[in-house]
mmCIF file of C-alpha atoms in Angstrom:
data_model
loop_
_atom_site.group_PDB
_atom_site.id
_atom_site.type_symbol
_atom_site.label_atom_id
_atom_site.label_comp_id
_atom_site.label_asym_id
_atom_site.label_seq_id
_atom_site.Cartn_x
_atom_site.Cartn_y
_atom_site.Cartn_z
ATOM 1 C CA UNK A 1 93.603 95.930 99.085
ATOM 2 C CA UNK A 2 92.012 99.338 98.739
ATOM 3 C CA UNK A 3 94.364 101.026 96.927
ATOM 4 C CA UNK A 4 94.756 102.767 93.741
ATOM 5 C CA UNK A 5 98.277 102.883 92.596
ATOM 6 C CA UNK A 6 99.350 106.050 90.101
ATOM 7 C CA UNK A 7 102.899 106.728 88.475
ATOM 8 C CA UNK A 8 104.654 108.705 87.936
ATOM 9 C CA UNK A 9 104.210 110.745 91.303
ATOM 10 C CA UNK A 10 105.679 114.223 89.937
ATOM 11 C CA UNK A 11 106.120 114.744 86.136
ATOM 12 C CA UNK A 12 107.923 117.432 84.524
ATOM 13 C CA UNK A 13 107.366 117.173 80.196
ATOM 14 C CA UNK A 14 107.748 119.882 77.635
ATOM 15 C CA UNK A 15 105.386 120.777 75.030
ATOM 16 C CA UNK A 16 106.460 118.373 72.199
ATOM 17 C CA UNK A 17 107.072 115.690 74.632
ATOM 18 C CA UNK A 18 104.834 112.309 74.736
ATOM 19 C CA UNK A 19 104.535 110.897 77.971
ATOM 20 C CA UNK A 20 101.969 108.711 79.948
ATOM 21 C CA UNK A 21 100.290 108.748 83.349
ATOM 22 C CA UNK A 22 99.367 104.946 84.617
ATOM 23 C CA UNK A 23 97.108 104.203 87.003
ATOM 24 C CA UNK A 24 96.131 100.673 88.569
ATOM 25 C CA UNK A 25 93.074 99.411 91.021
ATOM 26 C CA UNK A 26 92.707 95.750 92.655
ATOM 27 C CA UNK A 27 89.956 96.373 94.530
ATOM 28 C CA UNK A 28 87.931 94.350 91.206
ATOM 29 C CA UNK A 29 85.916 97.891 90.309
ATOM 30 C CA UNK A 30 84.645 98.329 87.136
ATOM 31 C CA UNK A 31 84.715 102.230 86.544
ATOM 32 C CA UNK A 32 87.568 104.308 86.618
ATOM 33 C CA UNK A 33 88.306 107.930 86.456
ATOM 34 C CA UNK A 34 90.727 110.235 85.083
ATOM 35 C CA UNK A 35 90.513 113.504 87.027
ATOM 36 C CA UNK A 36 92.466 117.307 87.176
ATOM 37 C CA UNK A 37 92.931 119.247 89.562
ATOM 38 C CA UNK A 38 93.862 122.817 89.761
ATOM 39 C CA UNK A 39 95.757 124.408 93.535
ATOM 40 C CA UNK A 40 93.245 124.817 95.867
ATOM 41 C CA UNK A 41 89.971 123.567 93.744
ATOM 42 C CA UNK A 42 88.092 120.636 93.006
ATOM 43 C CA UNK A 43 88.438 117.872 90.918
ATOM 44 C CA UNK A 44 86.978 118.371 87.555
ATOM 45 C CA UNK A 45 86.167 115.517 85.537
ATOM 46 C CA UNK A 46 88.024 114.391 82.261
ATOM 47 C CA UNK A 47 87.309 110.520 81.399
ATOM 48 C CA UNK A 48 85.237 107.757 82.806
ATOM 49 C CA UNK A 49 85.510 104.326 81.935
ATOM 50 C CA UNK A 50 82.802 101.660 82.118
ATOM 51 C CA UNK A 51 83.931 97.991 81.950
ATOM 52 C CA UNK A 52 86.670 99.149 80.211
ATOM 53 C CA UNK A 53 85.090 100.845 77.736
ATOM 54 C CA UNK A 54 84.669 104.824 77.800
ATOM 55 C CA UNK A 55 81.279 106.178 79.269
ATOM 56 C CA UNK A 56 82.529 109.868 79.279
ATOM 57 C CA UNK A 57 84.537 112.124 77.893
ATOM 58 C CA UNK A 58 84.403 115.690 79.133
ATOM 59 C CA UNK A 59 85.152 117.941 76.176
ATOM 60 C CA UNK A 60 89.028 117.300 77.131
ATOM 61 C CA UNK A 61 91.172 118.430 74.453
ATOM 62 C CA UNK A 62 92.322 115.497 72.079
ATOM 63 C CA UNK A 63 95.858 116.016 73.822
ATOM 64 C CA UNK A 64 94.784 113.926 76.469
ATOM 65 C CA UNK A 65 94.211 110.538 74.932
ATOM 66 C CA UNK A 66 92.875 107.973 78.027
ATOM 67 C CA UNK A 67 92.878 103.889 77.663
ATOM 68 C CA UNK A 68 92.026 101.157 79.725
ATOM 69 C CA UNK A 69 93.600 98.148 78.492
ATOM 70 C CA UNK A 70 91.984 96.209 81.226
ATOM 71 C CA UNK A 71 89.565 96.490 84.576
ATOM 72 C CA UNK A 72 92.535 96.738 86.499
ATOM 73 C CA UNK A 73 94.576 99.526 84.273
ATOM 74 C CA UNK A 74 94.061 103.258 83.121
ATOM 75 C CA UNK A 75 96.760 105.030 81.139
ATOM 76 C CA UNK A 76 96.324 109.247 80.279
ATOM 77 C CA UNK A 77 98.716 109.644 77.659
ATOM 78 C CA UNK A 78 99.512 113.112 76.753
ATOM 79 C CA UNK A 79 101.214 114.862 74.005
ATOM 80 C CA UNK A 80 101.951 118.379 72.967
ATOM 81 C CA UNK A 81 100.227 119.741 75.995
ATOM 82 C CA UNK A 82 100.263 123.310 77.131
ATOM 83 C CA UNK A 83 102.010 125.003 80.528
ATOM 84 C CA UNK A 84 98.054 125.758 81.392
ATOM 85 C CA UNK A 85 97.453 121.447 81.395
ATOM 86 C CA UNK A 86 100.217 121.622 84.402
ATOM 87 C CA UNK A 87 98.299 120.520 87.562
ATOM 88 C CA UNK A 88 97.375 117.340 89.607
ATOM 89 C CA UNK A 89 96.105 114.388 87.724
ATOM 90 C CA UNK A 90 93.834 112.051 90.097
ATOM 91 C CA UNK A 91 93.243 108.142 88.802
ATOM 92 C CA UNK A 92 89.982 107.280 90.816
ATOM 93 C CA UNK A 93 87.667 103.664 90.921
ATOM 94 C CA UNK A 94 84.551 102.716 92.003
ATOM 95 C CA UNK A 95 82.473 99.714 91.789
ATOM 96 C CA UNK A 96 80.264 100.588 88.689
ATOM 97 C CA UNK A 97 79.130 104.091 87.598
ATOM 98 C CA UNK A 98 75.422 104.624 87.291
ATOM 99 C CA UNK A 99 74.780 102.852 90.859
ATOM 100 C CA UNK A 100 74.080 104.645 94.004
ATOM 101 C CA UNK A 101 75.989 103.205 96.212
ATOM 102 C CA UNK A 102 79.649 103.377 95.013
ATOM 103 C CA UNK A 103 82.121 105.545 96.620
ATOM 104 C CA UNK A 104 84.917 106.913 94.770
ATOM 105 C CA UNK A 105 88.737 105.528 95.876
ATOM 106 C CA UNK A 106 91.200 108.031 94.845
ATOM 107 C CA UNK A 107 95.024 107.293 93.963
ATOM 108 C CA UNK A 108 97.804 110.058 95.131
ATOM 109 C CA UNK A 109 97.877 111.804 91.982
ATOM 110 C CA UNK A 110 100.847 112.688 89.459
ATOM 111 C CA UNK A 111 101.896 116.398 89.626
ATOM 112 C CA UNK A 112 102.138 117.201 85.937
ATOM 113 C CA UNK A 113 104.610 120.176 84.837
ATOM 114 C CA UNK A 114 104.418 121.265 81.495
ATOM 115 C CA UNK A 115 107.174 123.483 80.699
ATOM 116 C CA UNK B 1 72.068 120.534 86.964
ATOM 117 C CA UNK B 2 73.563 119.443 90.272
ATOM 118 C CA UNK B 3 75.100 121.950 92.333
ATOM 119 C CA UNK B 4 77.399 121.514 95.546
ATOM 120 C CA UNK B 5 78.069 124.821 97.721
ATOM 121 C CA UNK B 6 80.706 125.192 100.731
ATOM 122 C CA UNK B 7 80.438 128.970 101.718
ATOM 123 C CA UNK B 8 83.316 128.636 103.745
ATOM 124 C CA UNK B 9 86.501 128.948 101.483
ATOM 125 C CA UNK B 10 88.757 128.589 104.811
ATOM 126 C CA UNK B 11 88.060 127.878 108.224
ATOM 127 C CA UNK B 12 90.362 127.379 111.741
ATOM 128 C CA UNK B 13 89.768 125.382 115.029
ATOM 129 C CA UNK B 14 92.118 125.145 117.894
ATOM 130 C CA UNK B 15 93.167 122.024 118.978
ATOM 131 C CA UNK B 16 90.423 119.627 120.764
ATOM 132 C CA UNK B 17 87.580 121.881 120.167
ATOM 133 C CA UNK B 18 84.671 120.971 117.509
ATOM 134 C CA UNK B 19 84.196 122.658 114.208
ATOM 135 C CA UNK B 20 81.346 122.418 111.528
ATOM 136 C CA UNK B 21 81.884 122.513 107.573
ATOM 137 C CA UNK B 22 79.047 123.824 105.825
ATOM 138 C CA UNK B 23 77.683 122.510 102.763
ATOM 139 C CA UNK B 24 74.258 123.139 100.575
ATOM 140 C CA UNK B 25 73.440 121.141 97.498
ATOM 141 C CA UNK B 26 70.596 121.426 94.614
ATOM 142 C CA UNK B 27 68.730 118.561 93.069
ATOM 143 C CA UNK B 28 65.551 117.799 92.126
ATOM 144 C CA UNK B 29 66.165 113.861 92.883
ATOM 145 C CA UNK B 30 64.913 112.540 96.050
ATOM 146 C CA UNK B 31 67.543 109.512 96.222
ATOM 147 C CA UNK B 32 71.131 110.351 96.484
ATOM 148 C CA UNK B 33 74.019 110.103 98.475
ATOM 149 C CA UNK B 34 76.525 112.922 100.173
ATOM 150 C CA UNK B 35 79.492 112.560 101.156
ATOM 151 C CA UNK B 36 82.753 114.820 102.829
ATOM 152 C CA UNK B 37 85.918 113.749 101.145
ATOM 153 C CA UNK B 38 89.326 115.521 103.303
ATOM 154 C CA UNK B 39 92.366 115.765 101.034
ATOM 155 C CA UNK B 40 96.087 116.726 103.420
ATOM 156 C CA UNK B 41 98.453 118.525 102.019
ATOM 157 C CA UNK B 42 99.639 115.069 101.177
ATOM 158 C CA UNK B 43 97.012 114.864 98.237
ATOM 159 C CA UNK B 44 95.196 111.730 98.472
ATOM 160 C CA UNK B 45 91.730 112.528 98.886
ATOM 161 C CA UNK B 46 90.177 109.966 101.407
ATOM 162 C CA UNK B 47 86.374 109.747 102.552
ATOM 163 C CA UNK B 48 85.326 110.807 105.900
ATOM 164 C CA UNK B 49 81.688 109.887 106.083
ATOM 165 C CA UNK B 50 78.555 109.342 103.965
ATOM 166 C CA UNK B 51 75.090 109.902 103.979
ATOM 167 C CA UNK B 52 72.332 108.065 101.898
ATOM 168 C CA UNK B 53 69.149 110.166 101.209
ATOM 169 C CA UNK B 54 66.751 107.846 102.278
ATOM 170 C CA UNK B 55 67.844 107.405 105.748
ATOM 171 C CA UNK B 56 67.242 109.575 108.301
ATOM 172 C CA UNK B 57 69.954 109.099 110.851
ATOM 173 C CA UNK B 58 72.799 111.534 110.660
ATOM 174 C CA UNK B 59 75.709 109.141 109.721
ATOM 175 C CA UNK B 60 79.122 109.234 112.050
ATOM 176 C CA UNK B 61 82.477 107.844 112.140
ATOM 177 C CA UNK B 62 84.000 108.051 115.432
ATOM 178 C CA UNK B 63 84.630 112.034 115.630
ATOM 179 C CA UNK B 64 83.201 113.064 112.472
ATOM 180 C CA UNK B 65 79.409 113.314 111.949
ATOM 181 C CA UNK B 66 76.756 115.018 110.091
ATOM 182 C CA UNK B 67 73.978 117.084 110.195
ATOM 183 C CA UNK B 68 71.738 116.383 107.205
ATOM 184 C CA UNK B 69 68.558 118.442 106.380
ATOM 185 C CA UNK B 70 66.856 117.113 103.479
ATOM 186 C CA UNK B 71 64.470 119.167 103.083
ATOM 187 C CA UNK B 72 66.793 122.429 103.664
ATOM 188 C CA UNK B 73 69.650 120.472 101.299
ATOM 189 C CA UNK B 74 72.078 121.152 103.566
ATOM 190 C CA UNK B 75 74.667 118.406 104.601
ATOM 191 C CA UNK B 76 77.098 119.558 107.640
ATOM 192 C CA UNK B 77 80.050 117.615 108.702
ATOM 193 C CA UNK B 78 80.396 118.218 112.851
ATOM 194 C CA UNK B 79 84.356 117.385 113.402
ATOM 195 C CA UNK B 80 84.736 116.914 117.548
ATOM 196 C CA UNK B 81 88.204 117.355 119.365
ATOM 197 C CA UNK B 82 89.910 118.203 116.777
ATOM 198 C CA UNK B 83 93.262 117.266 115.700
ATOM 199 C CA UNK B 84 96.477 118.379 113.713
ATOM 200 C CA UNK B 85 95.867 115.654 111.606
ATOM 201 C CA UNK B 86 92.440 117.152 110.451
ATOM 202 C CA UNK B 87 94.058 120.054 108.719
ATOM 203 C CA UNK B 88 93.566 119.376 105.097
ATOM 204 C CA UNK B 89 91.120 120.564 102.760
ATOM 205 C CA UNK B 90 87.619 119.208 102.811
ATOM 206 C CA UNK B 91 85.055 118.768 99.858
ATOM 207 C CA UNK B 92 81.598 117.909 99.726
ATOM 208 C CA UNK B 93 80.233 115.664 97.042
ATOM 209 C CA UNK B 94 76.973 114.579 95.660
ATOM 210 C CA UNK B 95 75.981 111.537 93.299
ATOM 211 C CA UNK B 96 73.160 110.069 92.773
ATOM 212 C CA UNK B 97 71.926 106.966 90.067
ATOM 213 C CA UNK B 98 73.386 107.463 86.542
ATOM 214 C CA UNK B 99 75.309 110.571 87.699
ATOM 215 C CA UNK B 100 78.828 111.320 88.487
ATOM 216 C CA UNK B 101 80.370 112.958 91.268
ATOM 217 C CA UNK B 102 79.551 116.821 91.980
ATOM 218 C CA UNK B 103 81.938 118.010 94.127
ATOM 219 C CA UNK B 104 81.765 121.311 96.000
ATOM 220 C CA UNK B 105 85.003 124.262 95.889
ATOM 221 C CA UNK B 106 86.369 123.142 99.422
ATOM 222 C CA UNK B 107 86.834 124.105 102.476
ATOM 223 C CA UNK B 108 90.311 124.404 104.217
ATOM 224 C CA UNK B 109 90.632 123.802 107.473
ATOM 225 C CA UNK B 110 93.447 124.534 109.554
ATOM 226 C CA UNK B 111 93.763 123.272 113.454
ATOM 227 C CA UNK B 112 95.739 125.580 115.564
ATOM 228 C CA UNK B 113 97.985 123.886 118.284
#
């Protein structure tokens, strides 16, 4: 199984909504990644998470709140986000972060739109 | 800081012919690895080949291969008879030990029946 698994696939919230993006791996990796990307551009890094503990946060604004209740599950949960936060949210793994070896797997995404 | 470069925002190949994706990187590490991730209009971004630093063979996968000039920092990906299913947008990332993923700003390609 090298799959990584995101719901929802499209997600439509307003701006005082709470809502959460899951994301699941069983490929046994011990880093996962909560990415955004913008139409036509990279990813840009939000969250990494080390054996399930987080490694990196990248300045996101405290609207994003990420958790990894366990190796195999990431959750984004999001509240009182703003129409510029709409874009594609990419769950990634890889086998640990600080080696040199590990690829990233990515999941299809969830297309957030905040209205 | 890492840096990843693709100075070709868009690019087109017919149909069977071959088509190379340019990419330049800067680091002052001398063991990393490069790789070309494609991502269809479908989304899921999938890898297409890798490279470790510290070999020198130019890594391929069946019609995809690369071009990889260490000292230069460049890191081509070579795509041979091309195919509809190639369309899709192409990055170029760089990691190496204790570092996350640079990615580069893409390159679309589009295959023209």
């Amino acid at each position: 199984d090298t799959e990584v698994t995101q719901t929802p696939k499209h997600l439509v919230m307003g701006m005082t909504n709470k809502k959460s993006l899951k994301c699941e791996q069983h490929m046994g990796h011990r880093a996962m990644y909560w990415y955004k990307q913008k139409a036509k551009k990279p990813p840009e890094l939000m969250f990494v998470y080390s054996y399930e503990k987080l490694s990196i946060n990248e300045s996101v604004p405290s609207r994003f709140s990420p958790e990894c209740p366990n190796s195999s599950l990431l959750n984004l949960h999001l509240h009182a986000l703003q129409p510029e936060d709409s874009a594609l949210y990419l769950c990634a793994s890889s086998q640990v972060t600080g080696a040199i070896s590990g690829e990233l797997f990515f999941g299809e995404g969830s297309r957030l739109t905040v209205l | 800081a890492q840096t990843v470069t693709q100075s070709q925002p868009e690019m087109s190949v017919q149909e069977a012919e071959t088509v190379t994706l340019s990419c330049t990187y800067d680091t002052s590490e001398s063991d990393y690895y490069l790789f070309w991730y494609k991502q269809p209009p479908s989304r899921q971004m999938i890898l297409v080949i890798r490279q470790e630093a510290y070999k020198q063979q130019n890594a391929t996968e069946n019609r995809f291969s690369v071009n990889f000039q260490k000292a230069a920092k460049s890191f081509s990906l070579k795509i041979s008879d091309s195919q509809l299913g190639d369309a899709a947008m192409y990055f170029c990332a760089y990691t190496s030990y204790g570092q996350n993923f640079v990615f580069g700003p893409g390159t679309r390609l589009s295959v023209l029946p």
